[in-house]
Amino acid sequence: EASSGDILAYLETVREEKPTLPRATFYQLTWLYRYLLEEGEILVNPMTKIELLTEPSSPKRPVFTEDEVRRILNVPNDSLEGIRDRAIVELFYSAGLRMSELTGLDVDDVDFHNREIFVRHGKGGKERIVPVGEKALVSLERYMTIRERFIKPGGDADALFLNAGGRRIKALSVQEMIRARKAEALVFSPGGSHALRRSMASHLLAHGAPIYLIQRMLGHEHLETTEKYARACGSDLRDIHAMSHPRAKEVGA
């Protein structure tokens, strides 16, 4: 049975070989020893005595707080465009999609029954299935009730998100929409759609999700890429207590 000293020595060795790896390794070991403790395989969790090793500084990547995301989402707008835009922002935050992945979605890519999104145009041409939270599904369902009013002859009838001309919505329009919602919500932090993606990953980590599952959701080929997102999470993850998304359980927010 490994002691806290054994694990710390191991993490130090890993850092010497690759400076960016210890944080991801720390998260994995935290979950491993928490599981062993719950299963009765060990009596003491050695990770509770270990602090996360510091790493070389890197440029800060924009991440919204949970309150900022909530304010961006809750901008009041019951117009057709407002209902569509709320669904777009909810989906960015819930599923952690890239811009090209969201604008490339078709209606058939949404599985409401299984609460999943099929990403067929992922980075590098890779496909994946991503779970979607209840709040995002409710917004999508509301959008689907009025979506036909965006459909125009000669338009992109299969596309999930349509513009006023009935065509598949463009990335530039989405970014402009997010900027407008941020301004109305008095959110002055930098970042747009990709900051929502990073925020989703960071908030999931803060609420206890294992980093390897976030890696799969984001469609990262290498764990080190996901680990960069973890740097935005300032919470102490030694007391991980549950896997949850900040908007998966909220009611009436």
Coordinates of C-alpha atoms in Angstrom, one line a residue:
E1 CA 0.0 0.0 0.0
A2 CA 1.5 3.3 -1.1
S3 CA 2.0 6.1 1.4
S4 CA 1.6 9.8 0.8
G5 CA 5.4 10.0 0.6
D6 CA 5.5 7.3 -2.1
I7 CA 2.9 9.1 -4.2
L8 CA 4.6 12.5 -3.8
A9 CA 7.9 11.0 -4.9
Y10 CA 6.3 9.5 -7.9
L11 CA 4.7 12.8 -8.9
E12 CA 8.0 14.6 -8.5
T13 CA 9.6 12.0 -10.8
V14 CA 6.8 12.5 -13.4
R15 CA 7.3 16.2 -13.3
E16 CA 11.0 15.8 -14.0
E17 CA 10.2 13.8 -17.1
K18 CA 7.3 16.0 -18.3
P19 CA 6.4 19.2 -16.4
T20 CA 2.8 19.4 -17.6
L21 CA 1.8 15.9 -16.6
P22 CA 1.6 15.9 -12.7
R23 CA -1.7 17.7 -12.5
A24 CA -3.5 15.2 -14.7
T25 CA -1.8 12.4 -12.8
F26 CA -2.9 13.9 -9.5
Y27 CA -6.5 14.0 -10.6
Q28 CA -6.3 10.3 -11.7
L29 CA -4.7 9.2 -8.4
T30 CA -7.3 11.2 -6.4
W31 CA -10.1 9.3 -8.1
L32 CA -8.3 5.9 -7.8
Y33 CA -7.7 6.2 -4.0
R34 CA -11.2 7.6 -3.4
Y35 CA -12.7 4.6 -5.1
L36 CA -10.4 2.2 -3.2
L37 CA -11.4 3.8 0.1
E38 CA -15.1 3.5 -0.7
E39 CA -14.7 -0.1 -1.7
G40 CA -12.9 -0.9 1.6
E41 CA -9.7 -1.9 -0.1
I42 CA -7.7 0.7 1.9
L43 CA -8.3 2.3 5.3
V44 CA -6.7 5.7 4.7
N45 CA -6.6 7.8 1.5
P46 CA -3.0 9.0 1.1
M47 CA -4.1 11.7 -1.4
T48 CA -5.7 13.8 1.4
K49 CA -2.2 14.8 2.6
I50 CA -0.8 15.7 -0.8
E51 CA -1.1 19.2 -2.4
L52 CA -1.1 19.6 -6.1
L53 CA 2.4 20.3 -7.4
T54 CA 3.0 23.7 -9.0
E55 CA 3.8 23.8 -12.7
P56 CA 5.5 26.3 -15.1
S57 CA 3.2 29.3 -15.6
S58 CA 1.4 29.5 -18.9
P59 CA -0.9 32.2 -20.5
K60 CA -4.3 32.5 -18.9
R61 CA -7.1 31.1 -21.0
P62 CA -10.5 32.9 -20.7
V63 CA -12.9 31.1 -18.4
F64 CA -16.3 32.4 -17.1
T65 CA -17.4 31.9 -13.6
E66 CA -20.6 29.9 -13.0
D67 CA -22.4 33.1 -12.1
E68 CA -21.2 34.7 -15.4
V69 CA -22.4 31.8 -17.4
R70 CA -25.8 31.9 -15.6
R71 CA -26.1 35.6 -16.4
I72 CA -25.3 35.1 -20.1
L73 CA -27.8 32.3 -20.3
N74 CA -30.6 34.2 -18.5
V75 CA -30.6 37.3 -20.7
P76 CA -34.3 37.8 -21.3
N77 CA -35.3 37.5 -24.9
D78 CA -38.4 35.6 -26.0
S79 CA -38.1 36.5 -29.7
L80 CA -37.6 33.7 -32.2
E81 CA -33.9 34.6 -32.3
G82 CA -33.7 34.8 -28.6
I83 CA -35.1 31.3 -28.1
R84 CA -32.7 29.9 -30.7
D85 CA -29.7 31.8 -29.1
R86 CA -30.5 30.5 -25.6
A87 CA -30.4 27.0 -27.0
I88 CA -27.1 27.6 -28.7
V89 CA -25.4 29.0 -25.6
E90 CA -26.9 26.2 -23.4
L91 CA -25.5 23.6 -25.8
F92 CA -22.0 25.2 -25.9
Y93 CA -21.9 25.1 -22.1
S94 CA -23.5 21.8 -21.5
A95 CA -21.8 19.7 -24.2
G96 CA -18.5 21.7 -24.5
L97 CA -18.7 21.8 -28.3
R98 CA -16.4 23.6 -30.6
M99 CA -17.8 26.3 -32.9
S100 CA -17.5 24.2 -36.0
E101 CA -19.1 21.2 -34.2
L102 CA -22.2 23.3 -33.1
T103 CA -22.8 25.0 -36.4
G104 CA -22.3 21.7 -38.2
L105 CA -25.1 19.9 -36.2
D106 CA -28.1 18.6 -38.0
V107 CA -31.6 18.0 -36.5
D108 CA -31.0 14.2 -36.6
D109 CA -27.8 14.6 -34.5
V110 CA -29.9 15.4 -31.4
D111 CA -31.1 12.3 -29.5
F112 CA -33.7 13.7 -27.0
H113 CA -34.6 10.3 -25.6
N114 CA -31.0 9.4 -24.7
R115 CA -30.0 13.0 -23.9
E116 CA -27.1 12.9 -26.3
I117 CA -25.6 14.8 -29.2
F118 CA -23.9 13.1 -32.1
V119 CA -20.9 15.1 -33.2
R120 CA -20.1 14.0 -36.7
H121 CA -17.8 16.9 -37.6
G122 CA -15.3 16.8 -34.8
K123 CA -11.7 18.0 -35.0
G124 CA -9.6 15.8 -37.3
G125 CA -12.8 14.3 -38.8
K126 CA -13.5 12.3 -35.6
E127 CA -17.0 11.5 -34.5
R128 CA -18.2 11.3 -30.9
I129 CA -21.3 11.1 -28.7
V130 CA -21.7 13.8 -26.0
P131 CA -24.2 13.8 -23.2
V132 CA -26.4 16.9 -22.8
G133 CA -27.8 18.3 -19.5
E134 CA -31.4 18.8 -18.7
K135 CA -31.3 22.6 -19.0
A136 CA -29.8 22.4 -22.5
L137 CA -32.4 19.8 -23.6
V138 CA -35.2 22.0 -22.3
S139 CA -33.9 24.9 -24.3
L140 CA -33.4 22.8 -27.4
E141 CA -36.9 21.4 -27.1
R142 CA -38.3 24.9 -26.9
Y143 CA -36.3 25.9 -29.9
M144 CA -37.6 22.9 -31.9
T145 CA -41.1 24.1 -31.4
I146 CA -40.4 27.3 -33.3
R147 CA -37.6 26.1 -35.6
E148 CA -39.9 25.6 -38.6
R149 CA -40.5 29.4 -38.6
F150 CA -36.8 29.8 -39.7
I151 CA -37.2 27.3 -42.6
K152 CA -37.2 29.0 -46.0
P153 CA -37.4 27.6 -49.6
G154 CA -34.0 26.7 -50.8
G155 CA -32.6 26.8 -47.3
D156 CA -30.7 24.2 -45.2
A157 CA -33.6 22.3 -43.9
D158 CA -31.5 19.6 -42.2
A159 CA -29.4 22.1 -40.2
L160 CA -30.2 22.3 -36.5
F161 CA -29.6 26.0 -36.1
L162 CA -30.9 28.3 -38.8
N163 CA -30.5 32.0 -39.5
A164 CA -33.3 34.3 -40.5
G165 CA -32.7 33.4 -44.1
G166 CA -33.2 29.7 -43.5
R167 CA -29.5 28.9 -43.9
R168 CA -27.2 27.1 -41.5
I169 CA -26.1 29.6 -38.9
K170 CA -22.6 31.0 -39.4
A171 CA -19.8 31.1 -36.8
L172 CA -19.5 34.9 -37.1
S173 CA -23.1 35.4 -36.3
V174 CA -22.9 33.1 -33.2
Q175 CA -19.8 35.0 -31.9
E176 CA -21.6 38.3 -32.4
M177 CA -24.6 36.9 -30.6
I178 CA -22.5 35.8 -27.6
R179 CA -20.8 39.2 -27.4
A180 CA -24.2 40.9 -27.3
R181 CA -25.5 38.6 -24.6
K182 CA -22.4 39.2 -22.5
A183 CA -22.8 43.0 -22.9
E184 CA -26.5 42.8 -21.8
A185 CA -25.6 40.5 -18.9
L186 CA -22.8 42.9 -17.9
V187 CA -20.2 40.2 -18.2
F188 CA -16.9 41.8 -19.1
S189 CA -14.6 38.8 -18.9
P190 CA -12.9 38.1 -22.2
G191 CA -13.8 35.1 -24.4
G192 CA -16.7 33.8 -26.5
S193 CA -17.8 30.3 -27.5
H194 CA -14.5 28.7 -26.8
A195 CA -14.5 30.2 -23.3
L196 CA -17.8 28.5 -22.7
R197 CA -16.2 25.2 -23.7
R198 CA -13.3 25.8 -21.3
S199 CA -15.7 26.9 -18.6
M200 CA -17.7 23.7 -19.0
A201 CA -14.5 21.6 -18.5
S202 CA -13.3 23.7 -15.6
H203 CA -16.7 23.7 -13.8
L204 CA -17.0 20.0 -14.3
L205 CA -13.6 19.5 -12.7
A206 CA -14.6 21.8 -9.8
H207 CA -17.8 19.7 -9.2
G208 CA -15.8 16.4 -9.2
A209 CA -15.9 15.0 -12.7
P210 CA -12.8 12.8 -13.6
I211 CA -10.5 14.4 -16.1
Y212 CA -10.5 11.4 -18.4
L213 CA -14.3 11.7 -18.9
I214 CA -14.0 15.4 -19.7
Q215 CA -11.3 14.4 -22.2
R216 CA -13.8 12.2 -24.0
M217 CA -16.5 14.8 -23.9
L218 CA -14.3 17.5 -25.4
G219 CA -12.9 15.1 -28.0
H220 CA -9.3 15.6 -27.0
E221 CA -6.9 13.0 -28.4
H222 CA -4.3 13.6 -25.6
L223 CA -5.0 14.0 -21.9
E224 CA -2.4 16.7 -21.8
T225 CA -4.7 18.9 -23.9
T226 CA -7.5 18.5 -21.4
E227 CA -5.1 19.1 -18.5
K228 CA -4.5 22.7 -19.9
Y229 CA -8.2 23.3 -19.3
A230 CA -7.8 22.2 -15.7
R231 CA -5.4 25.1 -14.9
A232 CA -8.4 27.4 -15.0
C233 CA -10.0 25.4 -12.1
G234 CA -8.8 27.0 -8.8
S235 CA -10.7 24.7 -6.5
D236 CA -9.0 22.1 -4.3
L237 CA -10.0 18.8 -5.9
R238 CA -8.8 16.6 -3.0
D239 CA -12.3 16.5 -1.6
I240 CA -14.0 15.3 -4.8
H241 CA -17.5 14.2 -3.8
A242 CA -19.5 13.7 -6.9
M243 CA -19.7 13.9 -10.7
S244 CA -22.0 16.7 -11.7
H245 CA -22.6 19.6 -14.0
P246 CA -23.6 22.9 -12.4
R247 CA -26.7 23.1 -14.6
A248 CA -27.6 19.4 -14.7
K249 CA -29.4 19.5 -11.4
E250 CA -30.6 23.1 -11.0
V251 CA -34.3 23.8 -11.1
G252 CA -35.7 27.2 -11.7
A253 CA -32.3 28.9 -12.3

